[in-house]
Amino acid sequence: MTNDQIIDAIRAHDWDVTSQGRGAPPSFGALIQAQLSGYDAESRELAAECVADWNGAGAGSLLLSMTADIEPQVAAAAAHGLGRVTQLPPIPTIVAEIPRRQEPFVRGQLYKIVGATRNSQYLETLRAVVAGENSPDAQRDARRALVQLGGQNERAEFRIRVAQAKPDEAMDLHEDLVAIADPRLAKATLPWLSNGASVMRIGSDRSPAMARMCDVAVWTAFLLKIPAAITPAHLAIYSPKVIADVAAALSALPD
Amino acid sequence: MAIDLQLLNPILTPGLVPQRVVPVRFARSATGFSDVEAPDIDDHGFIVTAHGPARGPVVGVIKDKTIRVQVIRDRIDEATQLFVSTDDASIADIIFPEAGTALSPNDTPAASDGSTPERKADCIYLKGTSSASSTAEVLIKVHFGAAGGPVVAELGVRAYPHLTIRVKAHSVSINGTGPTTTIGTVRQIFRKVSDVYAQAGITFSVVGGMQAETVTGFARAGMVSLSATADSQNVELQTVLNQNPDHNMLNAYYFGHYFDTVDTSGGAAGTPDMVLGIAFSRRQATANPATVGFPGCGVGITMRDSADINEAAHTAAHEIGHAMTLEHYNNGNGQSGVVGDVRQDIWAHRDLMHNFVNLVNSDPAVARYKSSNARIDVGYGNYADGRTMTGQLLMNKLRAGIFQSDQVNLVRRAFLNNAYKPL
Amino acid sequence: MIDVEVARTMADLMGLNVLTLATIPLRFQIAPGTAASLGIANVDFAISFDGSEIASGQTTADGEVSIPLLALMGGSPAVLRIFDTDFNLTLHPGLQAVSGLDGRQRRLEHLGYMTGYQLVVIGGDQPDDNTDGPRTQQAIMNFQMDESLTIDGDIGNQTSGKIKSKVGGV
């Protein structure tokens, strides 16, 4: 497709066009930016997907600006896209934009993008922004990011939070642990291994198969490659032996 | 008409605290299937919660849409003048009654020249006016006697930016036998699903026609067989879910029916009505990666044919809840239904994510309905076969210690996180 | 309680004693329960008995009205007029054990959790008064929710203890 055809397909809400962005020329980003004010919300969302697929020079900056869209659906698509591009805008620029974003989910995504750099030079700057964060959901994402950036206080608090987790926090914390990717932090899930509270369905409406907190702890250990004989290789209701093996492996980890 | 009130004698019962009387309540202003203009209200408890200041129910409204909520004169005369105000008209504004005009205990007819519509008795008509790109909350107050009179009740209103889920419908032919569900039916279904999810600020848009899929080698023509393995590991079900999903949409797969070889509590194995739909979120798919000989857990909803549009829509709405990471609202931990589950009561029956298992008609006078799985009427009407339809409320007040108590927030967050989109 | 000044004797009209009459407090609130700041304050009320007004005033900051107990001990009900509404006031026979239906309904009513309207319908328009029906279930669950108790719609040990302590009395 030519650039003009892509522009028109976006305006016509043709979602098959997203893959076309991949081969688009360097001028694509500027072309899309010029169209945004004339696009409706669905077209702007589709445009964000196309820019992320294009992944050309300037895609990151354009997507960061699109995270300020008044429509949360567009802003979220831009935030997701920003997480996929190869070249991010300068991290301090991203951090500076976070407090200006109304939608807590978008702020959360930006925290995660900064955290994924794992670059400790951004720790203090991000801490200053997180201090003013009032959304519980975005705070969670911010905490993950600060741990990823090497914040020792935040790491200690996170360990406690994991150790004291309630069942409905388990899956969120599981995702955080996998994203942080530090096996030593998984040791904080030791209390989960003796908790049989239901967390997430693995059955269906008519078969009450629910993964338990202990199962989520085992699954987390599996994904973090903590040495233990874990079968099956997917989230399941694990046997007492598997749970015991994981407990032993976690206990052997350094703090 | 006078209201009878019995008081306890403090001399006979020393140490009593003063008796409380609450003159005014709120309620859903419609019966039957979800009505986008008359949403259900989350009236679980009265304390102030983390998501807002209302010491009363909470209701959601989409930006630029108008809803109505009924005021119940629970212990106050029907002639008593009640007035309504909003704490912030830039978040939600009162459309009716007009400022300075009392609520009418009688229906207000439409104007003969058509300039104003009919208004139902004792209803507050609210419009979402917030232009913010995130959820905003405001208090609506009911006053006694005058527009600025004493406040007798509070309602929390959450104004949501509108979110749209695009839907891709798939028609799955299994061993040469396809579903009877057509794209026209699918569009009807999702119009009704939009009515359910309007309370969370979400609507659905079916994109394009029915995409034809063909699978062979299943155990039974036209059917997805369900075995003892968890459905996230069920090969036939996962094969269906992995048929050409559109990665930007909610994928809805339709086929004849399920054949459940395991659960015979509601009938012999394979009884067609036993399973109506099965769904998975991206979170579940991530936990079940593809392995040799197994396609990996897909994301989306699967549904069997249904001749009853309300049953199909209600089931789709329920399954979409699962695709958006919601679990069953039973026992506070998502446990699927168990006979004797004490949470199968009014809230569970009013909530969209309650448990369908073993719900049969039974005489609640004989078996205590709350633990008997009796299908009680909570005002949502009946299916075509006469069974009462259970509720479609999504909870909206965050309460510590209650599993997934803020379902609306979870669903909106899951939406923005692409929880319903394939990996 | 309300205080009424009464002359001691005819011979000593300058000296007055105060006779304290028992009253029953009644609070009008925007929501049930015993949390602070729920009262509907500064609302005019009048209490009459046998057609004659015996007390009047405005609700307190807590939304409270004091009902003279004597007015409730006659043959006909006392009438409280408030919110342009007449309330016929009578005495309840007495608080039953919380384990029984009457005991739990009475206590939930006392705290404002029992609503007067039918929440749901079972088998047609049957009221669920005097049964452990939807109104009672919902009232228990709302109480449990507000008091951060396990929400099971049942009055087990935990809820029983809490509801008794919240209501007071026996």
Tab-separated table of N, CA and C in Angstrom, chain C residues 23-151:
chain	number	residue	atom	x	y	z
C	23	THR	N	-37.261	9.084	77.546
C	23	THR	CA	-37.561	9.277	76.125
C	23	THR	C	-36.842	8.194	75.330
C	24	ILE	N	-37.311	7.991	74.151
C	24	ILE	CA	-36.663	7.048	73.230
C	24	ILE	C	-36.066	7.870	72.097
C	25	PRO	N	-34.749	7.767	71.908
C	25	PRO	CA	-34.128	8.524	70.814
C	25	PRO	C	-34.351	7.828	69.483
C	26	LEU	N	-34.613	8.620	68.488
C	26	LEU	CA	-34.844	8.111	67.134
C	26	LEU	C	-34.033	8.985	66.188
C	27	ARG	N	-33.197	8.360	65.380
C	27	ARG	CA	-32.327	9.147	64.495
C	27	ARG	C	-32.698	8.936	63.046
C	28	PHE	N	-32.812	10.034	62.337
C	28	PHE	CA	-33.042	9.985	60.912
C	28	PHE	C	-31.706	10.224	60.203
C	29	GLN	N	-31.360	9.291	59.300
C	29	GLN	CA	-30.031	9.311	58.695
C	29	GLN	C	-30.128	9.135	57.183
C	30	ILE	N	-29.018	9.507	56.534
C	30	ILE	CA	-28.974	9.327	55.078
C	30	ILE	C	-28.622	7.893	54.713
C	31	ALA	N	-28.082	7.142	55.665
C	31	ALA	CA	-27.691	5.759	55.409
C	31	ALA	C	-27.786	4.998	56.724
C	32	PRO	N	-27.868	3.682	56.689
C	32	PRO	CA	-27.960	2.917	57.934
C	32	PRO	C	-26.645	2.898	58.705
C	33	GLY	N	-26.715	2.378	59.900
C	33	GLY	CA	-25.517	2.124	60.665
C	33	GLY	C	-25.227	3.185	61.697
C	34	THR	N	-24.106	3.008	62.377
C	34	THR	CA	-23.755	3.875	63.494
C	34	THR	C	-22.552	4.754	63.208
C	35	ALA	N	-22.156	4.855	61.947
C	35	ALA	CA	-21.027	5.728	61.598
C	35	ALA	C	-21.389	7.179	61.878
C	36	ALA	N	-20.336	7.982	62.016
C	36	ALA	CA	-20.566	9.391	62.313
C	36	ALA	C	-21.078	10.134	61.081
C	37	SER	N	-21.659	11.300	61.339
C	37	SER	CA	-22.024	12.241	60.276
C	37	SER	C	-23.065	11.721	59.299
C	38	LEU	N	-23.944	10.870	59.748
C	38	LEU	CA	-25.005	10.383	58.864
C	38	LEU	C	-26.327	11.071	59.149
C	39	GLY	N	-26.411	11.779	60.284
C	39	GLY	CA	-27.690	12.341	60.709
C	39	GLY	C	-28.198	13.449	59.808
C	40	ILE	N	-29.509	13.544	59.707
C	40	ILE	CA	-30.154	14.611	58.949
C	40	ILE	C	-30.565	15.671	59.966
C	41	ALA	N	-29.821	16.757	59.998
C	41	ALA	CA	-29.956	17.741	61.077
C	41	ALA	C	-30.963	18.844	60.728
C	42	ASN	N	-31.431	19.516	61.788
C	42	ASN	CA	-32.234	20.749	61.666
C	42	ASN	C	-33.515	20.569	60.872
C	43	VAL	N	-34.162	19.439	61.085
C	43	VAL	CA	-35.448	19.193	60.435
C	43	VAL	C	-36.543	19.347	61.487
C	44	ASP	N	-37.571	20.129	61.170
C	44	ASP	CA	-38.671	20.350	62.117
C	44	ASP	C	-39.446	19.065	62.360
C	45	PHE	N	-39.855	18.866	63.585
C	45	PHE	CA	-40.706	17.729	63.897
C	45	PHE	C	-41.724	18.154	64.950
C	46	ALA	N	-42.777	17.347	65.051
C	46	ALA	CA	-43.773	17.530	66.105
C	46	ALA	C	-44.292	16.164	66.495
C	47	ILE	N	-44.526	16.011	67.800
C	47	ILE	CA	-45.032	14.734	68.315
C	47	ILE	C	-46.385	14.995	68.934
C	48	SER	N	-47.353	14.207	68.564
C	48	SER	CA	-48.681	14.406	69.134
C	48	SER	C	-49.210	13.087	69.666
C	49	PHE	N	-50.143	13.230	70.575
C	49	PHE	CA	-50.781	12.052	71.149
C	49	PHE	C	-52.235	12.377	71.372
C	50	ASP	N	-53.078	11.500	70.914
C	50	ASP	CA	-54.516	11.736	71.030
C	50	ASP	C	-54.922	13.077	70.446
C	51	GLY	N	-54.256	13.457	69.355
C	51	GLY	CA	-54.620	14.681	68.657
C	51	GLY	C	-53.993	15.935	69.204
C	52	SER	N	-53.273	15.860	70.325
C	52	SER	CA	-52.664	17.058	70.909
C	52	SER	C	-51.150	16.997	70.779
C	53	GLU	N	-50.585	18.110	70.435
C	53	GLU	CA	-49.120	18.146	70.307
C	53	GLU	C	-48.499	18.150	71.692
C	54	ILE	N	-47.531	17.265	71.886
C	54	ILE	CA	-46.877	17.176	73.189
C	54	ILE	C	-45.399	17.544	73.131
C	55	ALA	N	-44.847	17.622	71.955
C	55	ALA	CA	-43.435	18.003	71.844
C	55	ALA	C	-43.174	18.461	70.421
C	56	SER	N	-42.182	19.323	70.265
C	56	SER	CA	-41.791	19.763	68.933
C	56	SER	C	-40.361	20.259	68.988
C	57	GLY	N	-39.781	20.481	67.844
C	57	GLY	CA	-38.415	20.981	67.814
C	57	GLY	C	-37.772	20.716	66.471
C	58	GLN	N	-36.459	20.634	66.493
C	58	GLN	CA	-35.699	20.295	65.292
C	58	GLN	C	-34.768	19.135	65.617
C	59	THR	N	-34.466	18.337	64.623
C	59	THR	CA	-33.519	17.245	64.846
C	59	THR	C	-32.157	17.829	65.180
C	60	THR	N	-31.418	17.046	65.969
C	60	THR	CA	-30.082	17.476	66.378
C	60	THR	C	-29.094	17.269	65.237
C	61	ALA	N	-27.864	17.546	65.514
C	61	ALA	CA	-26.816	17.326	64.511
C	61	ALA	C	-26.762	15.862	64.092
C	62	ASP	N	-27.135	14.953	64.987
C	62	ASP	CA	-27.166	13.518	64.669
C	62	ASP	C	-28.493	13.084	64.068
C	63	GLY	N	-29.375	14.058	63.783
C	63	GLY	CA	-30.666	13.698	63.207
C	63	GLY	C	-31.632	13.143	64.219
C	64	GLU	N	-31.408	13.452	65.481
C	64	GLU	CA	-32.147	12.771	66.550
C	64	GLU	C	-33.400	13.530	66.995
C	65	VAL	N	-34.422	12.723	67.281
C	65	VAL	CA	-35.672	13.193	67.876
C	65	VAL	C	-35.851	12.412	69.172
C	66	SER	N	-36.285	13.062	70.237
C	66	SER	CA	-36.537	12.353	71.491
C	66	SER	C	-38.031	12.137	71.645
C	67	ILE	N	-38.442	10.882	71.694
C	67	ILE	CA	-39.857	10.538	71.794
C	67	ILE	C	-40.177	10.251	73.255
C	68	PRO	N	-41.102	11.006	73.874
C	68	PRO	CA	-41.446	10.700	75.268
C	68	PRO	C	-42.009	9.294	75.387
C	69	LEU	N	-41.439	8.521	76.289
C	69	LEU	CA	-41.877	7.131	76.435
C	69	LEU	C	-43.328	7.046	76.859
C	70	LEU	N	-43.726	8.025	77.706
C	70	LEU	CA	-45.107	7.993	78.184
C	70	LEU	C	-46.111	8.029	77.035
C	71	ALA	N	-45.744	8.743	75.969
C	71	ALA	CA	-46.662	8.888	74.835
C	71	ALA	C	-46.894	7.552	74.145
C	72	LEU	N	-45.981	6.611	74.374
C	72	LEU	CA	-46.085	5.326	73.683
C	72	LEU	C	-46.788	4.283	74.537
C	73	MET	N	-47.154	4.699	75.745
C	73	MET	CA	-47.695	3.696	76.653
C	73	MET	C	-49.195	3.791	76.760
C	74	GLY	N	-49.788	4.667	75.982
C	74	GLY	CA	-51.230	4.773	75.954
C	74	GLY	C	-51.818	3.760	74.982
C	75	GLY	N	-53.102	3.825	74.860
C	75	GLY	CA	-53.779	2.858	73.996
C	75	GLY	C	-53.569	3.111	72.522
C	76	SER	N	-53.428	4.367	72.144
C	76	SER	CA	-53.277	4.655	70.722
C	76	SER	C	-51.842	5.129	70.457
C	77	PRO	N	-51.412	4.995	69.205
C	77	PRO	CA	-50.024	5.351	68.922
C	77	PRO	C	-49.782	6.846	69.034
C	78	ALA	N	-48.572	7.190	69.384
C	78	ALA	CA	-48.135	8.573	69.258
C	78	ALA	C	-47.820	8.803	67.794
C	79	VAL	N	-47.929	10.038	67.348
C	79	VAL	CA	-47.648	10.350	65.950
C	79	VAL	C	-46.504	11.352	65.889
C	80	LEU	N	-45.483	10.971	65.183
C	80	LEU	CA	-44.353	11.869	64.931
C	80	LEU	C	-44.506	12.405	63.522
C	81	ARG	N	-44.548	13.698	63.374
C	81	ARG	CA	-44.608	14.281	62.043
C	81	ARG	C	-43.254	14.907	61.745
C	82	ILE	N	-42.647	14.385	60.707
C	82	ILE	CA	-41.339	14.888	60.283
C	82	ILE	C	-41.209	14.578	58.800
C	83	PHE	N	-40.512	15.395	58.075
C	83	PHE	CA	-40.394	15.230	56.608
C	83	PHE	C	-41.781	15.215	55.962
C	84	ASP	N	-42.710	16.002	56.508
C	84	ASP	CA	-44.088	16.023	55.984
C	84	ASP	C	-44.688	14.618	55.957
C	85	THR	N	-44.266	13.809	56.885
C	85	THR	CA	-44.680	12.401	56.952
C	85	THR	C	-45.123	12.098	58.369
C	86	ASP	N	-46.218	11.368	58.493
C	86	ASP	CA	-46.668	10.931	59.811
C	86	ASP	C	-46.142	9.541	60.105
C	87	PHE	N	-45.510	9.378	61.238
C	87	PHE	CA	-45.060	8.067	61.705
C	87	PHE	C	-45.900	7.683	62.916
C	88	ASN	N	-46.607	6.555	62.810
C	88	ASN	CA	-47.349	6.036	63.963
C	88	ASN	C	-46.380	5.237	64.825
C	89	LEU	N	-46.130	5.710	66.026
C	89	LEU	CA	-45.109	5.102	66.871
C	89	LEU	C	-45.751	4.198	67.914
C	90	THR	N	-45.279	2.978	67.989
C	90	THR	CA	-45.699	2.057	69.034
C	90	THR	C	-44.468	1.374	69.589
C	91	LEU	N	-44.661	0.704	70.712
C	91	LEU	CA	-43.545	-0.003	71.331
C	91	LEU	C	-43.455	-1.423	70.794
C	92	HIS	N	-42.259	-1.857	70.530
C	92	HIS	CA	-42.021	-3.256	70.161
C	92	HIS	C	-42.084	-4.114	71.430
C	93	PRO	N	-42.629	-5.324	71.323
C	93	PRO	CA	-42.785	-6.152	72.523
C	93	PRO	C	-41.479	-6.406	73.263
C	94	GLY	N	-40.379	-6.465	72.566
C	94	GLY	CA	-39.128	-6.738	73.267
C	94	GLY	C	-38.149	-7.446	72.359
C	95	LEU	N	-36.887	-7.302	72.678
C	95	LEU	CA	-35.831	-7.820	71.815
C	95	LEU	C	-35.668	-9.318	72.038
C	96	GLN	N	-35.770	-10.069	70.963
C	96	GLN	CA	-35.582	-11.516	71.051
C	96	GLN	C	-34.109	-11.854	70.841
C	97	ALA	N	-33.801	-13.131	71.026
C	97	ALA	CA	-32.430	-13.584	70.815
C	97	ALA	C	-32.029	-13.371	69.354
C	98	VAL	N	-30.789	-13.031	69.145
C	98	VAL	CA	-30.324	-12.745	67.784
C	98	VAL	C	-30.318	-14.001	66.919
C	99	SER	N	-30.345	-15.153	67.562
C	99	SER	CA	-30.348	-16.396	66.792
C	99	SER	C	-31.670	-16.623	66.083
C	100	GLY	N	-32.719	-15.964	66.555
C	100	GLY	CA	-34.033	-16.132	65.951
C	100	GLY	C	-34.303	-15.090	64.880
C	101	LEU	N	-35.266	-15.386	64.008
C	101	LEU	CA	-35.557	-14.485	62.901
C	101	LEU	C	-35.997	-13.113	63.405
C	102	ASP	N	-36.923	-13.085	64.390
C	102	ASP	CA	-37.408	-11.806	64.885
C	102	ASP	C	-36.268	-10.989	65.498
C	103	GLY	N	-35.398	-11.681	66.227
C	103	GLY	CA	-34.275	-10.985	66.864
C	103	GLY	C	-33.350	-10.341	65.850
C	104	ARG	N	-33.058	-11.047	64.769
C	104	ARG	CA	-32.145	-10.475	63.790
C	104	ARG	C	-32.816	-9.374	62.979
C	105	GLN	N	-34.087	-9.599	62.605
C	105	GLN	CA	-34.779	-8.570	61.837
C	105	GLN	C	-34.960	-7.300	62.650
C	106	ARG	N	-35.293	-7.484	63.930
C	106	ARG	CA	-35.502	-6.339	64.804
C	106	ARG	C	-34.227	-5.515	64.959
C	107	ARG	N	-33.113	-6.189	65.109
C	107	ARG	CA	-31.842	-5.486	65.277
C	107	ARG	C	-31.435	-4.774	63.984
C	108	LEU	N	-31.639	-5.456	62.863
C	108	LEU	CA	-31.306	-4.817	61.586
C	108	LEU	C	-32.208	-3.615	61.333
C	109	GLU	N	-33.447	-3.734	61.722
C	109	GLU	CA	-34.377	-2.609	61.617
C	109	GLU	C	-33.897	-1.466	62.507
C	110	HIS	N	-33.450	-1.817	63.704
C	110	HIS	CA	-33.009	-0.811	64.678
C	110	HIS	C	-31.835	0.006	64.130
C	111	LEU	N	-30.980	-0.646	63.353
C	111	LEU	CA	-29.816	0.048	62.787
C	111	LEU	C	-30.113	0.669	61.433
C	112	GLY	N	-31.309	0.479	60.918
C	112	GLY	CA	-31.696	1.092	59.640
C	112	GLY	C	-31.376	0.263	58.415
C	113	TYR	N	-30.971	-0.978	58.607
C	113	TYR	CA	-30.601	-1.801	57.450
C	113	TYR	C	-31.788	-2.462	56.749
C	114	MET	N	-32.877	-2.678	57.477
C	114	MET	CA	-34.024	-3.310	56.821
C	114	MET	C	-34.756	-2.264	55.999
C	115	THR	N	-34.935	-2.547	54.739
C	115	THR	CA	-35.720	-1.632	53.915
C	115	THR	C	-37.171	-2.065	53.968
C	116	GLY	N	-38.032	-1.145	53.595
C	116	GLY	CA	-39.457	-1.449	53.614
C	116	GLY	C	-39.965	-1.924	52.274
C	117	TYR	N	-39.131	-1.808	51.231
C	117	TYR	CA	-39.653	-2.174	49.916
C	117	TYR	C	-39.119	-3.538	49.529
C	118	GLN	N	-39.846	-4.174	48.616
C	118	GLN	CA	-39.502	-5.533	48.213
C	118	GLN	C	-38.358	-5.485	47.216
C	119	LEU	N	-37.230	-6.064	47.580
C	119	LEU	CA	-36.059	-6.035	46.695
C	119	LEU	C	-36.248	-6.978	45.516
C	120	VAL	N	-36.676	-8.152	45.825
C	120	VAL	CA	-36.808	-9.155	44.765
C	120	VAL	C	-38.127	-9.868	44.940
C	121	VAL	N	-38.497	-10.579	43.937
C	121	VAL	CA	-39.773	-11.284	43.969
C	121	VAL	C	-39.500	-12.776	43.943
C	122	ILE	N	-40.154	-13.498	44.792
C	122	ILE	CA	-40.020	-14.949	44.749
C	122	ILE	C	-41.383	-15.521	44.425
C	123	GLY	N	-41.481	-16.171	43.308
C	123	GLY	CA	-42.729	-16.836	42.957
C	123	GLY	C	-43.917	-15.904	42.889
C	124	GLY	N	-43.725	-14.719	42.380
C	124	GLY	CA	-44.830	-13.774	42.321
C	124	GLY	C	-44.713	-12.720	43.393
C	125	ASP	N	-45.698	-11.879	43.525
C	125	ASP	CA	-45.589	-10.761	44.452
C	125	ASP	C	-45.839	-11.181	45.888
C	126	GLN	N	-45.018	-12.026	46.388
C	126	GLN	CA	-45.179	-12.441	47.775
C	126	GLN	C	-44.262	-11.612	48.655
C	127	PRO	N	-44.806	-10.971	49.665
C	127	PRO	CA	-43.926	-10.233	50.569
C	127	PRO	C	-43.101	-11.220	51.387
C	128	ASP	N	-41.949	-10.795	51.802
C	128	ASP	CA	-41.101	-11.710	52.562
C	128	ASP	C	-41.012	-11.307	54.016
C	129	ASP	N	-42.064	-10.593	54.496
C	129	ASP	CA	-42.087	-10.271	55.921
C	129	ASP	C	-42.137	-11.555	56.727
C	130	ASN	N	-41.512	-11.502	57.873
C	130	ASN	CA	-41.512	-12.636	58.796
C	130	ASN	C	-40.893	-13.893	58.199
C	131	THR	N	-40.121	-13.715	57.131
C	131	THR	CA	-39.359	-14.850	56.612
C	131	THR	C	-37.907	-14.405	56.447
C	132	ASP	N	-37.051	-15.388	56.414
C	132	ASP	CA	-35.628	-15.100	56.175
C	132	ASP	C	-35.447	-14.961	54.676
C	133	GLY	N	-35.985	-13.876	54.161
C	133	GLY	CA	-36.039	-13.703	52.721
C	133	GLY	C	-35.026	-12.698	52.219
C	134	PRO	N	-35.215	-12.228	50.980
C	134	PRO	CA	-34.230	-11.331	50.372
C	134	PRO	C	-33.972	-10.073	51.165
C	135	ARG	N	-35.020	-9.471	51.745
C	135	ARG	CA	-34.782	-8.235	52.493
C	135	ARG	C	-33.851	-8.484	53.663
C	136	THR	N	-34.100	-9.552	54.408
C	136	THR	CA	-33.262	-9.857	55.567
C	136	THR	C	-31.851	-10.213	55.120
C	137	GLN	N	-31.748	-11.026	54.081
C	137	GLN	CA	-30.440	-11.400	53.549
C	137	GLN	C	-29.626	-10.177	53.153
C	138	GLN	N	-30.262	-9.306	52.388
C	138	GLN	CA	-29.550	-8.112	51.922
C	138	GLN	C	-29.157	-7.236	53.105
C	139	ALA	N	-30.044	-7.111	54.093
C	139	ALA	CA	-29.735	-6.286	55.259
C	139	ALA	C	-28.531	-6.841	56.013
C	140	ILE	N	-28.499	-8.159	56.191
C	140	ILE	CA	-27.365	-8.784	56.890
C	140	ILE	C	-26.079	-8.522	56.106
C	141	MET	N	-26.156	-8.714	54.805
C	141	MET	CA	-24.939	-8.577	54.001
C	141	MET	C	-24.442	-7.136	53.979
C	142	ASN	N	-25.371	-6.184	53.929
C	142	ASN	CA	-24.948	-4.786	53.984
C	142	ASN	C	-24.303	-4.470	55.334
C	143	PHE	N	-24.858	-5.000	56.391
C	143	PHE	CA	-24.268	-4.805	57.721
C	143	PHE	C	-22.872	-5.416	57.758
C	144	GLN	N	-22.757	-6.637	57.249
C	144	GLN	CA	-21.454	-7.297	57.243
C	144	GLN	C	-20.450	-6.517	56.406
C	145	MET	N	-20.913	-5.979	55.298
C	145	MET	CA	-20.041	-5.190	54.437
C	145	MET	C	-19.530	-3.964	55.181
C	146	ASP	N	-20.449	-3.244	55.822
C	146	ASP	CA	-20.064	-2.000	56.497
C	146	ASP	C	-19.174	-2.261	57.707
C	147	GLU	N	-19.328	-3.430	58.312
C	147	GLU	CA	-18.552	-3.734	59.524
C	147	GLU	C	-17.324	-4.573	59.217
C	148	SER	N	-17.028	-4.746	57.947
C	148	SER	CA	-15.847	-5.514	57.526
C	148	SER	C	-15.846	-6.934	58.078
C	149	LEU	N	-17.008	-7.547	58.075
C	149	LEU	CA	-17.126	-8.941	58.513
C	149	LEU	C	-17.133	-9.856	57.295
C	150	THR	N	-16.977	-11.128	57.534
C	150	THR	CA	-17.142	-12.089	56.447
C	150	THR	C	-18.566	-11.974	55.930
C	151	ILE	N	-18.683	-11.831	54.620
C	151	ILE	CA	-20.000	-11.565	54.049
C	151	ILE	C	-20.607	-12.867	53.588
